[in-house]
Amino acid sequence: GEPAAFKGNFHTWQDASAQATFGYRPKSMSKKKSESAIDIVGGMLDGMKTALSGGQKRDSKAYLEDVQFVSLDVWRVEDFKEVPTEKELIGQFYAGDSYVIKYMFKMGSKEECMLYFWQGAQSSQDEKGASALIVTKMDDDMGGAATQCRVVMGKEPSHFVRLFDGKMVIHSGGKASGFANRKEGDSYDTDGVSLFHIRGNDDTDTRAVQVEEKASSLNSGDCFVLLTPETMYVWQGSGANVSEVECATVVAKTLQFHRSMETIIEGSEPDAFWTPLGGKGEYPSDKVHLDSDREPQLFHCSNETGKFKVEPIFDFAQADLEEDDVFLLDTYTAVFVWLGSECNAVEKQKAGDTAKAYIEAQKYDPDTPVITVKSGDEPPIFTSNFLGWAPNAAKKFVDPYEAKLAAIQAANPSEEPKPEPTRRPSAASGAADDGNYKDPATFKVDIEAIKAGAAGVDPTKKEAYLSDADFEKVLGSPRSEFNEMKMWKQNQLKKAKGLF
C-alpha cells in the first residue's frame, strides 16, 4: 500500500478501490500560445495556484498522526559498504558523505518501512551510487515491501526531516576530511570554529546547515549557531520565526558538549562573537520579516524546447541553478534574475521582460527592484535565500562516466590514453582529427556497421558518421538540434540507440 508520506500530498485519499469513469472528458483548458511576457507570467501564476491549491501548502501531518514509530537506523556509506551510525549521532550528516536511513513504523496493525538514501552535496559519485544500491538490496531482502526515497542535500522533504525531532544538522566535510573528529571538532577545518544556518517554517522542516564562517553568511531573517572552542553562541535574527529560535536552541544543545552557551539577540553582539567570524561586517539586514507562508519563490526559465517557458521550483536549493538557463527569484522585496554562465541571449532578454511583468501581475510596488545576478558573483542578499549556500560549489554538470575515465587515466599515466572525442570536421578540413579514424564527411558506412564500431569509425563520435537522413531517423532530431542538447542528454540518447 501507499505510505503515509505519499498519501499526505493529496488533499483527500480514498483507500477503497474506486471504479474509474472512463467516459468523462474534461473541458479543454488550452490557451492561445504566445511568447509575450504577460502571457508567460499568467502561466507562471496559474502553475503556482494549481500546485499550491489556492495558496495552501500541502502537508502530510494529518496522515502521520496515525503513524506509530517502531525504529530508526542510519548507516554512513564507506568503501561501498554501510557502516552503522552511533545512536547519539543520528540526525547529524556530513555534506561529503552519503547515508542510508531505515525507518520502520506502523499504520494500524501493519508494519511498514521507508528506505531513504541521503546524498551530500560534496559526496562522491561512487558513494551516491553505492547508497542507491544498498537501499535496493535492503528492499530486495524485505521482499520489495519497502518504499524507497532518494533525498538530496538541501531538498529534504518534511517527512524526512521530522524523523530527527528538530535535531537534523548538516556539517561540512566528511569521512575523508576528518570524520574521526565528528564528536568534538569541526570536520571542515581545524580551528574549532563553525557556523550553522538554522532555517525552516516549523519543527517538521527546520534544520541546520554549516556555512562559511564569516559575517556575510548571517541574515536578519534566520537564526545561526556559532561554535568556538570555549563558547557556543545562539544568534537570533530579528526576523527569525519561533520554530527557528527553538530549533537553534536544540541544535546548540546537541553540539554543545563542554562549551558554555550564550544567546544573542541581533544588535547586541559582543566583540567575542565577531572575532571568530573575522570581524564585524555587512550582511543582509533589510530582509522583510515574512510570515511562515511567504517563503521566497524560485522560477526556472528556459527556451530549450523552442518556446520560452517559466516554471516554479518548490523546495528549491542551490543545486537547482543550472548554468545553461536563467532563474527568477522572488523575495517579495526584490526580484532577482540569475544568469547561468552558459545561458543564451534570448533567455536573458525574455527573463528580464518577464520579471517586470511579474512585478506588475503580483501588484508589487512599481519600484520593486529587478536585480541581475551572474553565476559565481552572487551577493549575500541573494545567497541568504538558499539554505547552506556553498560559494565554491561546482557549477557545471560532470558526466560521472567521463570523470571516472579521467581519474583512471590520471592514475595510470603509463597506459596509452584513449583518443579525445573529436568534433565533426567540416568538409574543407579534408581529414579527421586522428589519422586512425576516417573523416565522417567522406566515409560512407551503413548504420549497423557504425553501431558495431567498424574500422575507421571513431567510437566516441559514432553519430557523426550517420547521414543527415539516418541521423534524424535514428536519434529522432536533426543534427543541429542534437548538437544544442546538454552533453548528458546526448549521451543518454546515444546509449539508447546503441551509438555510445
Short mmCIF file of C-alpha atoms in Angstrom, two decimals:
data_model
loop_
_atom_site.label_atom_id
_atom_site.label_comp_id
_atom_site.label_asym_id
_atom_site.label_seq_id
_atom_site.Cartn_x
_atom_site.Cartn_y
_atom_site.Cartn_z
CA GLY A 1 0.00 0.00 0.00
CA GLU A 2 0.95 3.66 -0.35
CA PRO A 3 2.99 5.06 2.59
CA ALA A 4 1.71 7.98 4.66
CA ALA A 5 4.33 10.34 3.22
CA PHE A 6 2.82 9.71 -0.23
CA LYS A 7 -0.82 9.95 0.81
CA GLY A 8 -0.17 13.18 2.66
CA ASN A 9 0.46 15.03 -0.58
CA PHE A 10 -3.20 14.58 -1.57
CA HIS A 11 -5.92 16.70 -0.01
CA THR A 12 -8.19 13.64 0.05
CA TRP A 13 -7.30 9.98 -0.20
CA GLN A 14 -9.70 7.11 -0.81
CA ASP A 15 -8.24 3.83 0.35
CA ALA A 16 -11.06 1.70 -1.03
CA SER A 17 -10.84 0.75 -4.69
CA ALA A 18 -12.90 3.02 -6.88
CA GLN A 19 -14.03 2.48 -10.45
CA ALA A 20 -12.61 5.00 -12.89
CA THR A 21 -15.14 6.81 -15.03
CA PHE A 22 -13.59 6.44 -18.44
CA GLY A 23 -16.40 8.20 -20.22
CA TYR A 24 -15.60 11.62 -18.69
CA ARG A 25 -13.53 14.04 -20.70
CA PRO A 26 -12.59 17.36 -19.06
CA LYS A 27 -13.24 20.55 -20.99
CA SER A 28 -10.29 21.78 -22.96
CA MET A 29 -8.18 24.23 -20.99
CA SER A 30 -5.80 25.04 -23.82
CA LYS A 31 -4.99 28.68 -24.40
CA LYS A 32 -3.69 30.52 -27.38
CA LYS A 33 0.08 30.21 -27.24
CA SER A 34 2.04 33.42 -27.01
CA GLU A 35 5.59 34.43 -26.27
CA SER A 36 4.57 37.73 -24.62
CA ALA A 37 5.79 38.43 -21.09
CA ILE A 38 2.22 38.95 -19.86
CA ASP A 39 1.09 35.51 -21.10
CA ILE A 40 4.23 33.88 -19.72
CA VAL A 41 3.57 35.39 -16.29
CA GLY A 42 -0.04 34.25 -16.46
CA GLY A 43 1.17 30.70 -16.96
CA MET A 44 3.63 31.06 -14.07
CA LEU A 45 0.92 32.16 -11.67
CA ASP A 46 -1.58 29.54 -12.87
CA GLY A 47 1.06 26.88 -12.29
CA MET A 48 1.71 28.13 -8.77
CA LYS A 49 -2.01 28.21 -7.93
CA THR A 50 -2.51 24.69 -9.22
CA ALA A 51 0.50 23.32 -7.35
CA LEU A 52 -0.34 25.11 -4.13
CA SER A 53 -4.12 24.52 -4.46
CA GLY A 54 -5.11 28.10 -3.91
CA GLY A 55 -2.05 29.07 -1.91
CA GLN A 56 -2.38 26.41 0.79
CA LYS A 57 0.66 24.28 1.50
CA ARG A 58 0.23 20.56 1.13
CA ASP A 59 1.08 18.79 4.32
CA SER A 60 1.27 15.13 5.30
CA LYS A 61 0.92 15.79 9.02
CA ALA A 62 -2.69 14.59 9.12
CA TYR A 63 -1.76 11.11 7.94
CA LEU A 64 1.31 10.92 10.16
CA GLU A 65 -0.81 11.45 13.28
CA ASP A 66 -1.80 7.79 12.97
CA VAL A 67 1.79 6.60 12.46
CA GLN A 68 3.40 4.63 15.29
CA PHE A 69 7.20 4.81 15.47
CA VAL A 70 8.97 1.44 15.54
CA SER A 71 12.66 2.08 14.83
CA LEU A 72 15.13 4.34 13.04
CA ASP A 73 18.56 3.18 11.86
CA VAL A 74 21.17 5.17 9.97
CA TRP A 75 24.26 3.99 8.11
CA ARG A 76 27.05 6.02 6.52
CA VAL A 77 28.43 4.72 3.20
CA GLU A 78 32.12 3.82 3.48
CA ASP A 79 34.05 1.97 0.78
CA PHE A 80 30.80 0.86 -0.85
CA LYS A 81 29.52 -0.62 2.40
CA GLU A 82 27.10 0.61 5.05
CA VAL A 83 28.61 1.48 8.44
CA PRO A 84 26.17 1.97 11.37
CA THR A 85 25.92 5.48 12.83
CA GLU A 86 26.06 5.69 16.61
CA LYS A 87 22.64 6.25 18.14
CA GLU A 88 23.60 9.55 19.75
CA LEU A 89 24.76 10.88 16.36
CA ILE A 90 21.62 10.05 14.41
CA GLY A 91 20.43 13.23 12.74
CA GLN A 92 23.92 14.58 12.11
CA PHE A 93 25.03 14.38 8.48
CA TYR A 94 28.13 15.41 6.55
CA ALA A 95 27.97 17.11 3.16
CA GLY A 96 30.85 14.97 1.91
CA ASP A 97 29.11 11.67 2.63
CA SER A 98 26.06 9.63 1.65
CA TYR A 99 23.78 7.84 4.10
CA VAL A 100 21.13 5.14 4.23
CA ILE A 101 18.19 5.56 6.61
CA LYS A 102 15.74 2.80 7.51
CA TYR A 103 12.53 3.99 9.16
CA MET A 104 10.15 1.34 10.49
CA PHE A 105 6.62 2.35 11.53
CA LYS A 106 3.11 1.02 11.95
CA MET A 107 -0.09 2.16 10.31
CA GLY A 108 -2.75 0.46 12.39
CA SER A 109 -1.55 -3.11 12.83
CA LYS A 110 0.56 -3.18 9.67
CA GLU A 111 4.31 -2.62 9.97
CA GLU A 112 5.83 -0.69 7.07
CA CYS A 113 9.25 0.56 6.03
CA MET A 114 10.68 3.68 4.40
CA LEU A 115 14.21 3.42 3.00
CA TYR A 116 15.91 6.74 2.36
CA PHE A 117 19.30 7.36 0.80
CA TRP A 118 20.57 10.86 1.60
CA GLN A 119 23.28 12.22 -0.66
CA GLY A 120 25.52 15.08 0.45
CA ALA A 121 26.34 17.88 -1.98
CA GLN A 122 30.07 17.01 -1.87
CA SER A 123 29.62 13.24 -1.72
CA SER A 124 31.44 11.33 -4.47
CA GLN A 125 29.58 9.72 -7.38
CA ASP A 126 30.72 6.32 -6.10
CA GLU A 127 29.23 6.96 -2.66
CA LYS A 128 25.98 8.21 -4.15
CA GLY A 129 25.73 5.17 -6.39
CA ALA A 130 26.57 2.83 -3.51
CA SER A 131 23.85 4.36 -1.32
CA ALA A 132 21.25 3.62 -4.00
CA LEU A 133 22.50 0.05 -4.44
CA ILE A 134 22.47 -0.58 -0.68
CA VAL A 135 18.87 0.62 -0.42
CA THR A 136 17.86 -1.56 -3.37
CA LYS A 137 19.44 -4.62 -1.73
CA MET A 138 17.74 -3.85 1.59
CA ASP A 139 14.42 -3.58 -0.21
CA ASP A 140 15.06 -6.87 -2.04
CA ASP A 141 15.87 -8.55 1.28
CA MET A 142 12.47 -7.38 2.54
CA GLY A 143 10.72 -8.82 -0.46
CA GLY A 144 10.30 -5.46 -2.16
CA ALA A 145 7.86 -4.25 0.51
CA ALA A 146 9.72 -1.05 1.42
CA THR A 147 9.24 2.38 -0.12
CA GLN A 148 12.48 3.90 -1.42
CA CYS A 149 13.17 7.64 -1.38
CA ARG A 150 16.23 9.49 -2.66
CA VAL A 151 16.97 12.64 -0.66
CA VAL A 152 19.36 15.30 -1.95
CA MET A 153 21.07 17.68 0.44
CA GLY A 154 19.14 20.94 0.62
CA LYS A 155 15.96 19.30 -0.75
CA GLU A 156 14.95 17.25 2.30
CA PRO A 157 11.16 16.71 2.44
CA SER A 158 9.38 17.37 5.72
CA HIS A 159 8.57 13.70 6.25
CA PHE A 160 12.34 13.05 6.29
CA VAL A 161 13.36 16.00 8.47
CA ARG A 162 10.73 15.24 11.12
CA LEU A 163 12.36 11.84 11.78
CA PHE A 164 15.09 13.65 13.72
CA ASP A 165 12.90 15.68 16.10
CA GLY A 166 14.39 19.05 15.20
CA LYS A 167 17.96 17.79 15.60
CA MET A 168 18.97 17.48 11.96
CA VAL A 169 22.41 19.04 11.42
CA ILE A 170 24.42 19.03 8.19
CA HIS A 171 28.15 19.55 8.69
CA SER A 172 30.67 20.44 6.02
CA GLY A 173 33.27 17.85 5.11
CA GLY A 174 33.02 14.12 5.66
CA LYS A 175 34.92 10.95 6.39
CA ALA A 176 37.84 11.82 4.12
CA SER A 177 38.24 15.25 5.71
CA GLY A 178 38.31 14.32 9.36
CA PHE A 179 35.22 12.29 10.18
CA ALA A 180 37.02 10.80 13.15
CA ASN A 181 36.69 14.16 14.93
CA ARG A 182 32.94 14.43 14.36
CA LYS A 183 32.06 14.34 18.05
CA GLU A 184 34.02 17.37 19.06
CA GLY A 185 35.63 19.30 16.24
CA ASP A 186 34.68 20.99 13.02
CA SER A 187 35.29 18.43 10.25
CA TYR A 188 35.63 21.25 7.72
CA ASP A 189 38.65 22.84 9.35
CA THR A 190 40.80 22.53 12.46
CA ASP A 191 40.30 25.81 14.31
CA GLY A 192 37.32 24.61 16.37
CA VAL A 193 35.07 27.33 14.89
CA SER A 194 31.97 26.55 12.85
CA LEU A 195 28.81 28.42 11.90
CA PHE A 196 25.41 26.79 11.34
CA HIS A 197 22.45 28.30 9.49
CA ILE A 198 19.06 27.46 11.06
CA ARG A 199 16.03 27.83 8.85
CA GLY A 200 12.51 26.48 8.43
CA ASN A 201 8.81 27.11 8.86
CA ASP A 202 8.04 24.74 11.73
CA ASP A 203 9.50 21.82 13.64
CA THR A 204 8.85 19.47 10.71
CA ASP A 205 11.17 21.16 8.25
CA THR A 206 13.64 23.16 10.34
CA ARG A 207 17.24 22.05 10.14
CA ALA A 208 20.81 23.35 10.50
CA VAL A 209 23.44 23.52 7.75
CA GLN A 210 27.08 24.51 8.23
CA VAL A 211 28.07 27.62 6.26
CA GLU A 212 31.16 29.74 5.74
CA GLU A 213 32.49 31.31 8.95
CA LYS A 214 32.16 34.99 8.18
CA ALA A 215 29.76 37.81 8.99
CA SER A 216 28.28 37.97 5.48
CA SER A 217 26.82 34.46 5.99
CA LEU A 218 24.37 35.89 8.54
CA ASN A 219 20.98 37.35 7.69
CA SER A 220 18.31 39.01 9.81
CA GLY A 221 15.59 36.59 8.78
CA ASP A 222 17.07 33.46 10.38
CA CYS A 223 18.96 32.05 13.38
CA PHE A 224 22.57 30.91 13.46
CA VAL A 225 24.65 28.85 15.87
CA LEU A 226 28.33 29.79 16.21
CA LEU A 227 30.68 27.26 17.81
CA THR A 228 34.01 28.34 19.26
CA PRO A 229 36.38 26.21 21.35
CA GLU A 230 35.01 27.61 24.62
CA THR A 231 31.61 29.20 23.90
CA MET A 232 28.56 28.46 21.79
CA TYR A 233 26.53 31.45 20.60
CA VAL A 234 22.89 31.21 19.54
CA TRP A 235 22.34 34.26 17.33
CA GLN A 236 18.70 35.23 16.78
CA GLY A 237 17.98 37.39 13.73
CA SER A 238 15.29 39.99 14.28
CA GLY A 239 13.07 38.30 11.68
CA ALA A 240 13.53 34.68 12.76
CA ASN A 241 10.33 32.77 13.48
CA VAL A 242 9.56 30.88 16.69
CA SER A 243 10.39 27.46 15.23
CA GLU A 244 13.81 28.64 14.08
CA VAL A 245 14.58 30.06 17.53
CA GLU A 246 13.54 26.80 19.19
CA CYS A 247 15.45 24.70 16.67
CA ALA A 248 18.58 26.83 17.15
CA THR A 249 18.48 26.09 20.87
CA VAL A 250 18.00 22.35 20.25
CA VAL A 251 20.88 22.28 17.76
CA ALA A 252 23.09 24.23 20.17
CA LYS A 253 22.45 21.71 22.95
CA THR A 254 23.17 18.85 20.55
CA LEU A 255 26.59 20.29 19.68
CA GLN A 256 27.41 21.96 22.99
CA PHE A 257 29.47 19.30 24.79
CA HIS A 258 31.75 21.17 27.28
CA ARG A 259 31.10 24.65 25.90
CA SER A 260 29.16 27.35 27.69
CA MET A 261 26.11 28.63 25.78
CA GLU A 262 25.11 32.25 25.23
CA THR A 263 22.02 33.57 23.44
CA ILE A 264 22.48 36.77 21.44
CA ILE A 265 19.77 38.97 20.00
CA GLU A 266 20.70 40.70 16.75
CA GLY A 267 22.20 44.10 17.50
CA SER A 268 23.61 43.15 20.92
CA GLU A 269 26.63 41.13 19.79
CA PRO A 270 29.80 41.33 21.92
CA ASP A 271 33.23 41.58 20.29
CA ALA A 272 33.85 37.93 21.23
CA PHE A 273 31.10 36.97 18.78
CA TRP A 274 32.54 38.85 15.79
CA THR A 275 36.17 37.83 16.29
CA PRO A 276 35.77 34.16 15.15
CA LEU A 277 33.92 35.46 12.07
CA GLY A 278 36.83 37.62 11.02
CA GLY A 279 35.36 40.80 12.47
CA LYS A 280 32.06 42.59 12.20
CA GLY A 281 30.88 43.00 8.64
CA GLU A 282 27.87 43.67 6.47
CA TYR A 283 25.15 41.07 5.98
CA PRO A 284 21.57 41.15 4.64
CA SER A 285 19.73 43.08 7.35
CA ASP A 286 16.86 44.59 5.38
CA LYS A 287 15.07 41.34 4.65
CA VAL A 288 11.30 41.63 5.15
CA HIS A 289 10.12 39.64 8.14
CA LEU A 290 7.81 37.33 6.27
CA ASP A 291 5.21 35.09 7.86
CA SER A 292 5.72 31.35 7.54
CA ASP A 293 3.56 31.11 4.43
CA ARG A 294 5.66 33.53 2.37
CA GLU A 295 8.91 31.82 1.59
CA PRO A 296 10.92 33.09 -1.41
CA GLN A 297 9.90 31.53 -4.73
CA LEU A 298 12.25 30.35 -7.49
CA PHE A 299 11.30 30.07 -11.18
CA HIS A 300 13.18 28.21 -13.92
CA CYS A 301 13.36 30.00 -17.30
CA SER A 302 14.44 28.18 -20.46
CA ASN A 303 13.82 28.07 -24.19
CA GLU A 304 15.38 24.62 -24.60
CA THR A 305 12.16 23.29 -26.17
CA GLY A 306 12.00 26.15 -28.67
CA LYS A 307 9.42 28.07 -26.62
CA PHE A 308 10.33 30.24 -23.66
CA LYS A 309 8.88 28.57 -20.56
CA VAL A 310 8.85 29.64 -16.91
CA GLU A 311 8.09 27.05 -14.25
CA PRO A 312 8.10 27.32 -10.43
CA ILE A 313 10.52 25.20 -8.40
CA PHE A 314 9.25 24.30 -4.95
CA ASP A 315 11.55 23.48 -2.00
CA PHE A 316 14.39 24.89 -4.08
CA ALA A 317 18.09 24.57 -3.34
CA GLN A 318 21.36 25.86 -4.78
CA ALA A 319 21.67 22.66 -6.82
CA ASP A 320 18.61 23.70 -8.87
CA LEU A 321 20.53 26.55 -10.52
CA GLU A 322 21.68 25.26 -13.91
CA GLU A 323 24.44 27.05 -15.77
CA ASP A 324 22.76 26.95 -19.18
CA ASP A 325 19.49 28.55 -18.04
CA VAL A 326 18.10 31.64 -16.30
CA PHE A 327 16.20 31.74 -12.99
CA LEU A 328 13.93 34.27 -11.30
CA LEU A 329 13.94 34.53 -7.50
CA ASP A 330 11.07 36.41 -5.88
CA THR A 331 11.96 37.53 -2.35
CA TYR A 332 8.95 39.89 -2.05
CA THR A 333 11.22 42.94 -1.68
CA ALA A 334 13.09 42.33 -4.94
CA VAL A 335 13.05 40.04 -7.96
CA PHE A 336 16.43 38.58 -8.87
CA VAL A 337 17.33 37.44 -12.37
CA TRP A 338 20.09 34.82 -12.05
CA LEU A 339 22.08 34.30 -15.26
CA GLY A 340 23.85 30.99 -15.76
CA SER A 341 27.26 31.25 -17.41
CA GLU A 342 26.01 29.38 -20.49
CA CYS A 343 22.52 30.85 -20.91
CA ASN A 344 21.67 32.34 -24.31
CA ALA A 345 20.75 35.89 -25.30
CA VAL A 346 17.06 35.08 -25.82
CA GLU A 347 16.76 33.70 -22.29
CA LYS A 348 18.45 36.78 -20.84
CA GLN A 349 16.14 39.19 -22.67
CA LYS A 350 12.94 37.21 -22.02
CA ALA A 351 13.76 36.75 -18.32
CA GLY A 352 14.20 40.48 -17.82
CA ASP A 353 10.88 41.26 -19.51
CA THR A 354 9.16 38.50 -17.56
CA ALA A 355 10.49 39.82 -14.23
CA LYS A 356 8.97 43.26 -14.92
CA ALA A 357 5.64 41.75 -15.99
CA TYR A 358 5.67 39.50 -12.91
CA ILE A 359 6.04 42.51 -10.58
CA GLU A 360 3.04 44.14 -12.26
CA ALA A 361 0.93 40.98 -12.13
CA GLN A 362 1.69 40.43 -8.43
CA LYS A 363 0.71 44.08 -7.73
CA TYR A 364 4.06 44.77 -6.10
CA ASP A 365 5.31 48.30 -5.69
CA PRO A 366 6.27 49.53 -9.19
CA ASP A 367 9.65 50.48 -7.76
CA THR A 368 10.40 46.90 -6.71
CA PRO A 369 13.96 46.37 -7.95
CA VAL A 370 14.88 43.77 -10.56
CA ILE A 371 18.40 42.67 -9.67
CA THR A 372 20.51 40.79 -12.21
CA VAL A 373 22.91 38.29 -10.65
CA LYS A 374 25.63 36.47 -12.56
CA SER A 375 26.70 32.95 -11.74
CA GLY A 376 29.74 32.98 -9.50
CA ASP A 377 29.17 36.56 -8.36
CA GLU A 378 26.06 36.12 -6.20
CA PRO A 379 25.70 38.74 -3.42
CA PRO A 380 24.68 37.79 0.14
CA ILE A 381 21.18 39.26 -0.33
CA PHE A 382 20.70 36.54 -2.98
CA THR A 383 22.55 33.62 -1.37
CA SER A 384 20.87 34.14 2.01
CA ASN A 385 17.65 32.80 0.46
CA PHE A 386 19.29 29.41 -0.12
CA LEU A 387 19.81 27.11 2.82
CA GLY A 388 23.51 26.42 3.37
CA TRP A 389 24.79 28.22 0.25
CA ALA A 390 28.23 26.89 -0.75
CA PRO A 391 30.22 29.67 -2.50
CA ASN A 392 32.65 27.24 -4.11
CA ALA A 393 30.11 24.65 -5.20
CA ALA A 394 30.84 23.06 -8.55
CA LYS A 395 28.55 24.64 -11.11
CA LYS A 396 28.81 22.56 -14.22
CA PHE A 397 27.39 19.08 -14.68
CA VAL A 398 30.13 16.48 -14.68
CA ASP A 399 29.41 13.28 -16.54
CA PRO A 400 30.27 10.51 -14.00
CA TYR A 401 31.48 8.19 -16.77
CA GLU A 402 33.84 10.79 -18.21
CA ALA A 403 35.05 11.74 -14.73
CA LYS A 404 35.79 8.13 -13.88
CA LEU A 405 37.66 7.60 -17.16
CA ALA A 406 39.74 10.72 -16.50
CA ALA A 407 40.56 9.50 -12.98
CA ILE A 408 41.66 6.08 -14.30
CA GLN A 409 43.86 7.66 -16.96
CA ALA A 410 45.39 10.02 -14.40
CA ALA A 411 46.17 7.09 -12.08
CA ASN A 412 47.76 5.08 -14.91
CA PRO A 413 49.80 7.58 -16.95
CA SER A 414 51.88 4.79 -18.47
CA GLU A 415 48.89 3.42 -20.31
CA GLU A 416 48.12 4.88 -23.70
CA PRO A 417 45.11 7.17 -23.18
CA LYS A 418 42.04 6.78 -25.33
CA PRO A 419 41.72 9.39 -28.07
CA GLU A 420 39.97 12.62 -27.18
CA PRO A 421 36.42 12.93 -28.55
CA THR A 422 36.66 14.59 -31.95
CA ARG A 423 34.39 17.27 -33.30
CA ARG A 424 32.78 16.61 -36.65
CA PRO A 425 35.16 18.27 -39.11
CA SER A 426 33.98 20.44 -41.94
CA ALA A 427 34.20 19.18 -45.50
CA ALA A 428 37.00 21.70 -46.07
CA SER A 429 39.18 20.16 -43.41
CA GLY A 430 39.75 17.08 -45.54
CA ALA A 431 40.59 14.76 -42.63
CA ALA A 432 39.55 13.69 -39.18
CA ASP A 433 41.50 14.84 -36.13
CA ASP A 434 43.04 11.40 -35.58
CA GLY A 435 44.68 9.61 -38.51
CA ASN A 436 43.33 6.26 -37.25
CA TYR A 437 39.76 7.31 -37.97
CA LYS A 438 38.09 8.20 -41.22
CA ASP A 439 36.68 11.63 -41.96
CA PRO A 440 32.93 11.43 -41.19
CA ALA A 441 32.26 13.88 -44.02
CA THR A 442 33.56 11.44 -46.65
CA PHE A 443 33.50 7.98 -45.04
CA LYS A 444 30.34 6.08 -46.02
CA VAL A 445 29.19 3.13 -43.90
CA ASP A 446 25.78 1.66 -43.01
CA ILE A 447 24.02 2.15 -39.67
CA GLU A 448 24.64 -1.33 -38.26
CA ALA A 449 28.36 -1.13 -39.06
CA ILE A 450 28.54 2.23 -37.29
CA LYS A 451 26.84 0.77 -34.20
CA ALA A 452 29.22 -2.21 -34.26
CA GLY A 453 32.23 0.11 -34.35
CA ALA A 454 33.51 -0.72 -37.83
CA ALA A 455 37.15 0.01 -38.65
CA GLY A 456 37.70 3.70 -39.26
CA VAL A 457 34.74 4.78 -37.09
CA ASP A 458 35.59 6.96 -34.07
CA PRO A 459 33.80 5.16 -31.19
CA THR A 460 33.35 8.44 -29.29
CA LYS A 461 31.54 10.09 -32.22
CA LYS A 462 29.60 7.32 -33.94
CA GLU A 463 26.68 9.65 -34.66
CA ALA A 464 28.93 11.85 -36.81
CA TYR A 465 29.11 9.09 -39.44
CA LEU A 466 25.34 8.98 -39.97
CA SER A 467 23.89 10.71 -42.99
CA ASP A 468 21.55 13.58 -42.16
CA ALA A 469 18.53 11.44 -43.02
CA ASP A 470 19.77 8.48 -40.92
CA PHE A 471 20.73 10.83 -38.09
CA GLU A 472 17.17 12.15 -37.75
CA LYS A 473 15.72 8.65 -38.21
CA VAL A 474 17.89 7.06 -35.51
CA LEU A 475 18.18 9.86 -32.95
CA GLY A 476 14.80 11.46 -33.54
CA SER A 477 16.02 15.01 -34.15
CA PRO A 478 18.02 16.98 -36.73
CA ARG A 479 21.77 17.16 -36.19
CA SER A 480 21.56 20.90 -35.34
CA GLU A 481 19.04 20.30 -32.53
CA PHE A 482 21.06 17.36 -31.19
CA ASN A 483 24.20 19.49 -31.02
CA GLU A 484 22.34 22.07 -28.90
CA MET A 485 21.42 19.46 -26.26
CA LYS A 486 23.30 19.11 -22.99
CA MET A 487 26.09 16.55 -23.09
CA TRP A 488 24.39 14.21 -20.63
CA LYS A 489 21.25 14.22 -22.77
CA GLN A 490 23.25 13.50 -25.93
CA ASN A 491 24.95 10.57 -24.21
CA GLN A 492 21.61 9.29 -22.93
CA LEU A 493 20.16 9.25 -26.47
CA LYS A 494 23.30 7.66 -27.91
CA LYS A 495 23.23 4.89 -25.30
CA ALA A 496 19.57 4.18 -26.03
CA LYS A 497 20.29 3.87 -29.77
CA GLY A 498 23.50 1.82 -29.49
CA LEU A 499 25.76 4.67 -30.54
CA PHE A 500 27.70 5.15 -27.28
#
